[in-house]
């Protein structure tokens, strides 16, 4: 009887101990409301955008968005090895935030009224513009209207090329490819005359070693794209991330990140935007 009582007592203690341990692990692994107290912070980025967010063959991650997100994470109290990178495809970003799959997203994420109805944004941290990329020896395309009768490339489903056809150059010959890399190959081989999307994305591709000196941005600035850091609606992370972004600009880390990622493309970036200053 005594053995049974002692065994039962031990079982109760072990059960309580395991339960407490499990709860502690869950609490530690979460971002603790953005306080930096957790062991890990999960950040959504693009994996396939050179210069912005790219997963390298080595397994490491590089790009302007990655540098910004890393700076923010460190300001929140996390070390580099405590960051978990998660791919955030354009169509999945709001859902990932709503479900809590990530703590925040920095993935060429333009702030729009439609998106702000679903998630909150810190920033903006970059003002990009829709532009075109042409071959470095291109002399005929000096204005968006010059794209009339030219072969204009963009990825399937993109609104960028449609914007140009609808508003600026209705006679442009739209050619849609599966990815930007295919458009770049077509541009290099003269199968197309121009590639259009955000200038930051174009600069990221043009800055890659294999493309340096082959292409140039036209500098048309056809739309404003305010890149923000997305967080779950109502999250207290928004204010903390804004504080980190201000610090990044003040200590010149923002300028360094721009130069490191876009410099080889001679990207004429806008100055760092003021927090909350969304250009329509």
PDB file of N, CA, C and O in Angstrom, residues 191-228:
ATOM      1  N   UNK A 191      14.713  39.600 -77.048  1.00  0.00           N
ATOM      2  CA  UNK A 191      13.386  39.070 -77.353  1.00  0.00           C
ATOM      3  C   UNK A 191      12.311  40.029 -76.868  1.00  0.00           C
ATOM      4  O   UNK A 191      11.181  40.031 -77.374  1.00  0.00           O
ATOM      5  N   UNK A 192      12.642  40.847 -75.867  1.00  0.00           N
ATOM      6  CA  UNK A 192      11.753  41.903 -75.386  1.00  0.00           C
ATOM      7  C   UNK A 192      12.578  43.188 -75.262  1.00  0.00           C
ATOM      8  O   UNK A 192      13.816  43.152 -75.244  1.00  0.00           O
ATOM      9  N   UNK A 193      11.876  44.310 -75.161  1.00  0.00           N
ATOM     10  CA  UNK A 193      12.559  45.609 -75.125  1.00  0.00           C
ATOM     11  C   UNK A 193      12.621  46.223 -73.731  1.00  0.00           C
ATOM     12  O   UNK A 193      13.468  47.084 -73.471  1.00  0.00           O
ATOM     13  N   UNK A 194      11.734  45.795 -72.853  1.00  0.00           N
ATOM     14  CA  UNK A 194      11.697  46.376 -71.514  1.00  0.00           C
ATOM     15  C   UNK A 194      11.006  45.416 -70.555  1.00  0.00           C
ATOM     16  O   UNK A 194      10.167  44.602 -70.959  1.00  0.00           O
ATOM     17  N   UNK A 195      11.367  45.533 -69.289  1.00  0.00           N
ATOM     18  CA  UNK A 195      10.754  44.747 -68.216  1.00  0.00           C
ATOM     19  C   UNK A 195      10.209  45.733 -67.192  1.00  0.00           C
ATOM     20  O   UNK A 195      10.884  46.704 -66.842  1.00  0.00           O
ATOM     21  N   UNK A 196       8.993  45.509 -66.714  1.00  0.00           N
ATOM     22  CA  UNK A 196       8.411  46.449 -65.756  1.00  0.00           C
ATOM     23  C   UNK A 196       7.963  45.778 -64.469  1.00  0.00           C
ATOM     24  O   UNK A 196       7.402  44.674 -64.478  1.00  0.00           O
ATOM     25  N   UNK A 197       8.250  46.429 -63.355  1.00  0.00           N
ATOM     26  CA  UNK A 197       7.754  46.118 -62.014  1.00  0.00           C
ATOM     27  C   UNK A 197       8.297  47.213 -61.098  1.00  0.00           C
ATOM     28  O   UNK A 197       8.733  48.269 -61.579  1.00  0.00           O
ATOM     29  N   UNK A 198       8.317  47.010 -59.788  1.00  0.00           N
ATOM     30  CA  UNK A 198       8.859  48.016 -58.872  1.00  0.00           C
ATOM     31  C   UNK A 198      10.340  48.240 -59.165  1.00  0.00           C
ATOM     32  O   UNK A 198      11.093  47.286 -59.421  1.00  0.00           O
ATOM     33  N   UNK A 199      10.777  49.503 -59.062  1.00  0.00           N
ATOM     34  CA  UNK A 199      12.178  49.798 -59.356  1.00  0.00           C
ATOM     35  C   UNK A 199      13.134  49.097 -58.388  1.00  0.00           C
ATOM     36  O   UNK A 199      14.258  48.738 -58.757  1.00  0.00           O
ATOM     37  N   UNK A 200      12.709  48.878 -57.150  1.00  0.00           N
ATOM     38  CA  UNK A 200      13.559  48.183 -56.182  1.00  0.00           C
ATOM     39  C   UNK A 200      13.807  46.737 -56.605  1.00  0.00           C
ATOM     40  O   UNK A 200      14.923  46.218 -56.469  1.00  0.00           O
ATOM     41  N   UNK A 201      12.781  46.093 -57.132  1.00  0.00           N
ATOM     42  CA  UNK A 201      12.919  44.711 -57.607  1.00  0.00           C
ATOM     43  C   UNK A 201      13.821  44.677 -58.835  1.00  0.00           C
ATOM     44  O   UNK A 201      14.720  43.831 -58.951  1.00  0.00           O
ATOM     45  N   UNK A 202      13.606  45.634 -59.749  1.00  0.00           N
ATOM     46  CA  UNK A 202      14.444  45.709 -60.951  1.00  0.00           C
ATOM     47  C   UNK A 202      15.899  45.961 -60.582  1.00  0.00           C
ATOM     48  O   UNK A 202      16.817  45.347 -61.144  1.00  0.00           O
ATOM     49  N   UNK A 203      16.120  46.861 -59.613  1.00  0.00           N
ATOM     50  CA  UNK A 203      17.481  47.171 -59.183  1.00  0.00           C
ATOM     51  C   UNK A 203      18.136  45.954 -58.551  1.00  0.00           C
ATOM     52  O   UNK A 203      19.337  45.710 -58.746  1.00  0.00           O
ATOM     53  N   UNK A 204      17.357  45.188 -57.809  1.00  0.00           N
ATOM     54  CA  UNK A 204      17.896  43.986 -57.189  1.00  0.00           C
ATOM     55  C   UNK A 204      18.403  42.992 -58.211  1.00  0.00           C
ATOM     56  O   UNK A 204      19.480  42.400 -58.050  1.00  0.00           O
ATOM     57  N   UNK A 205      17.654  42.809 -59.277  1.00  0.00           N
ATOM     58  CA  UNK A 205      18.098  41.906 -60.344  1.00  0.00           C
ATOM     59  C   UNK A 205      19.300  42.481 -61.085  1.00  0.00           C
ATOM     60  O   UNK A 205      20.289  41.784 -61.357  1.00  0.00           O
ATOM     61  N   UNK A 206      19.231  43.757 -61.435  1.00  0.00           N
ATOM     62  CA  UNK A 206      20.312  44.383 -62.200  1.00  0.00           C
ATOM     63  C   UNK A 206      21.622  44.424 -61.419  1.00  0.00           C
ATOM     64  O   UNK A 206      22.703  44.505 -62.014  1.00  0.00           O
ATOM     65  N   UNK A 207      21.538  44.369 -60.081  1.00  0.00           N
ATOM     66  CA  UNK A 207      22.734  44.423 -59.240  1.00  0.00           C
ATOM     67  C   UNK A 207      23.445  43.079 -59.131  1.00  0.00           C
ATOM     68  O   UNK A 207      24.576  43.009 -58.639  1.00  0.00           O
ATOM     69  N   UNK A 208      22.791  42.007 -59.612  1.00  0.00           N
ATOM     70  CA  UNK A 208      23.432  40.693 -59.540  1.00  0.00           C
ATOM     71  C   UNK A 208      24.664  40.644 -60.444  1.00  0.00           C
ATOM     72  O   UNK A 208      24.691  41.268 -61.512  1.00  0.00           O
ATOM     73  N   UNK A 209      25.677  39.923 -60.008  1.00  0.00           N
ATOM     74  CA  UNK A 209      26.968  39.911 -60.708  1.00  0.00           C
ATOM     75  C   UNK A 209      26.839  39.579 -62.190  1.00  0.00           C
ATOM     76  O   UNK A 209      27.493  40.180 -63.038  1.00  0.00           O
ATOM     77  N   UNK A 210      25.981  38.607 -62.512  1.00  0.00           N
ATOM     78  CA  UNK A 210      25.860  38.184 -63.909  1.00  0.00           C
ATOM     79  C   UNK A 210      25.186  39.226 -64.793  1.00  0.00           C
ATOM     80  O   UNK A 210      25.242  39.135 -66.030  1.00  0.00           O
ATOM     81  N   UNK A 211      24.541  40.229 -64.166  1.00  0.00           N
ATOM     82  CA  UNK A 211      23.818  41.239 -64.949  1.00  0.00           C
ATOM     83  C   UNK A 211      24.418  42.643 -64.851  1.00  0.00           C
ATOM     84  O   UNK A 211      23.957  43.555 -65.538  1.00  0.00           O
ATOM     85  N   UNK A 212      25.422  42.825 -64.014  1.00  0.00           N
ATOM     86  CA  UNK A 212      25.971  44.164 -63.812  1.00  0.00           C
ATOM     87  C   UNK A 212      26.500  44.751 -65.118  1.00  0.00           C
ATOM     88  O   UNK A 212      27.247  44.109 -65.851  1.00  0.00           O
ATOM     89  N   UNK A 213      26.037  45.988 -65.406  1.00  0.00           N
ATOM     90  CA  UNK A 213      26.471  46.683 -66.615  1.00  0.00           C
ATOM     91  C   UNK A 213      25.637  46.377 -67.843  1.00  0.00           C
ATOM     92  O   UNK A 213      25.775  47.052 -68.863  1.00  0.00           O
ATOM     93  N   UNK A 214      24.747  45.403 -67.764  1.00  0.00           N
ATOM     94  CA  UNK A 214      23.951  45.013 -68.926  1.00  0.00           C
ATOM     95  C   UNK A 214      22.632  45.773 -69.024  1.00  0.00           C
ATOM     96  O   UNK A 214      22.090  45.929 -70.119  1.00  0.00           O
ATOM     97  N   UNK A 215      22.117  46.221 -67.890  1.00  0.00           N
ATOM     98  CA  UNK A 215      20.806  46.860 -67.863  1.00  0.00           C
ATOM     99  C   UNK A 215      20.856  48.190 -67.110  1.00  0.00           C
ATOM    100  O   UNK A 215      21.791  48.460 -66.359  1.00  0.00           O
ATOM    101  N   UNK A 216      19.794  48.999 -67.309  1.00  0.00           N
ATOM    102  CA  UNK A 216      19.657  50.250 -66.564  1.00  0.00           C
ATOM    103  C   UNK A 216      18.184  50.526 -66.307  1.00  0.00           C
ATOM    104  O   UNK A 216      17.307  50.100 -67.066  1.00  0.00           O
ATOM    105  N   UNK A 217      17.915  51.229 -65.217  1.00  0.00           N
ATOM    106  CA  UNK A 217      16.548  51.650 -64.918  1.00  0.00           C
ATOM    107  C   UNK A 217      16.261  52.952 -65.646  1.00  0.00           C
ATOM    108  O   UNK A 217      17.110  53.840 -65.721  1.00  0.00           O
ATOM    109  N   UNK A 218      15.038  53.062 -66.176  1.00  0.00           N
ATOM    110  CA  UNK A 218      14.669  54.267 -66.922  1.00  0.00           C
ATOM    111  C   UNK A 218      14.402  55.448 -65.983  1.00  0.00           C
ATOM    112  O   UNK A 218      14.567  56.602 -66.369  1.00  0.00           O
ATOM    113  N   UNK A 219      13.967  55.177 -64.767  1.00  0.00           N
ATOM    114  CA  UNK A 219      13.697  56.253 -63.814  1.00  0.00           C
ATOM    115  C   UNK A 219      12.373  56.951 -64.053  1.00  0.00           C
ATOM    116  O   UNK A 219      12.236  58.149 -63.778  1.00  0.00           O
ATOM    117  N   UNK A 220      11.347  56.232 -64.541  1.00  0.00           N
ATOM    118  CA  UNK A 220      10.067  56.855 -64.880  1.00  0.00           C
ATOM    119  C   UNK A 220       9.174  57.140 -63.663  1.00  0.00           C
ATOM    120  O   UNK A 220       8.314  58.013 -63.707  1.00  0.00           O
ATOM    121  N   UNK A 221       9.308  56.380 -62.588  1.00  0.00           N
ATOM    122  CA  UNK A 221       8.532  56.595 -61.355  1.00  0.00           C
ATOM    123  C   UNK A 221       7.034  56.713 -61.649  1.00  0.00           C
ATOM    124  O   UNK A 221       6.398  57.739 -61.365  1.00  0.00           O
ATOM    125  N   UNK A 222       6.471  55.660 -62.190  1.00  0.00           N
ATOM    126  CA  UNK A 222       5.084  55.695 -62.649  1.00  0.00           C
ATOM    127  C   UNK A 222       4.051  55.530 -61.535  1.00  0.00           C
ATOM    128  O   UNK A 222       2.904  55.949 -61.676  1.00  0.00           O
ATOM    129  N   UNK A 223       4.417  54.896 -60.437  1.00  0.00           N
ATOM    130  CA  UNK A 223       3.519  54.761 -59.283  1.00  0.00           C
ATOM    131  C   UNK A 223       4.346  54.877 -58.012  1.00  0.00           C
ATOM    132  O   UNK A 223       5.577  54.782 -58.042  1.00  0.00           O
ATOM    133  N   UNK A 224       3.675  55.077 -56.885  1.00  0.00           N
ATOM    134  CA  UNK A 224       4.334  55.047 -55.581  1.00  0.00           C
ATOM    135  C   UNK A 224       4.039  53.717 -54.899  1.00  0.00           C
ATOM    136  O   UNK A 224       2.872  53.315 -54.803  1.00  0.00           O
ATOM    137  N   UNK A 225       5.075  53.062 -54.430  1.00  0.00           N
ATOM    138  CA  UNK A 225       4.937  51.797 -53.715  1.00  0.00           C
ATOM    139  C   UNK A 225       5.605  51.975 -52.353  1.00  0.00           C
ATOM    140  O   UNK A 225       6.825  52.030 -52.241  1.00  0.00           O
ATOM    141  N   UNK A 226       4.776  52.091 -51.317  1.00  0.00           N
ATOM    142  CA  UNK A 226       5.275  52.326 -49.959  1.00  0.00           C
ATOM    143  C   UNK A 226       5.459  50.987 -49.252  1.00  0.00           C
ATOM    144  O   UNK A 226       4.488  50.363 -48.828  1.00  0.00           O
ATOM    145  N   UNK A 227       6.696  50.536 -49.104  1.00  0.00           N
ATOM    146  CA  UNK A 227       6.957  49.251 -48.466  1.00  0.00           C
ATOM    147  C   UNK A 227       6.850  49.390 -46.944  1.00  0.00           C
ATOM    148  O   UNK A 227       7.529  50.223 -46.336  1.00  0.00           O
ATOM    149  N   UNK A 228       5.979  48.584 -46.356  1.00  0.00           N
ATOM    150  CA  UNK A 228       5.815  48.579 -44.913  1.00  0.00           C
ATOM    151  C   UNK A 228       6.096  47.203 -44.336  1.00  0.00           C
ATOM    152  O   UNK A 228       6.208  46.213 -45.060  1.00  0.00           O
TER     153      UNK A 228
END
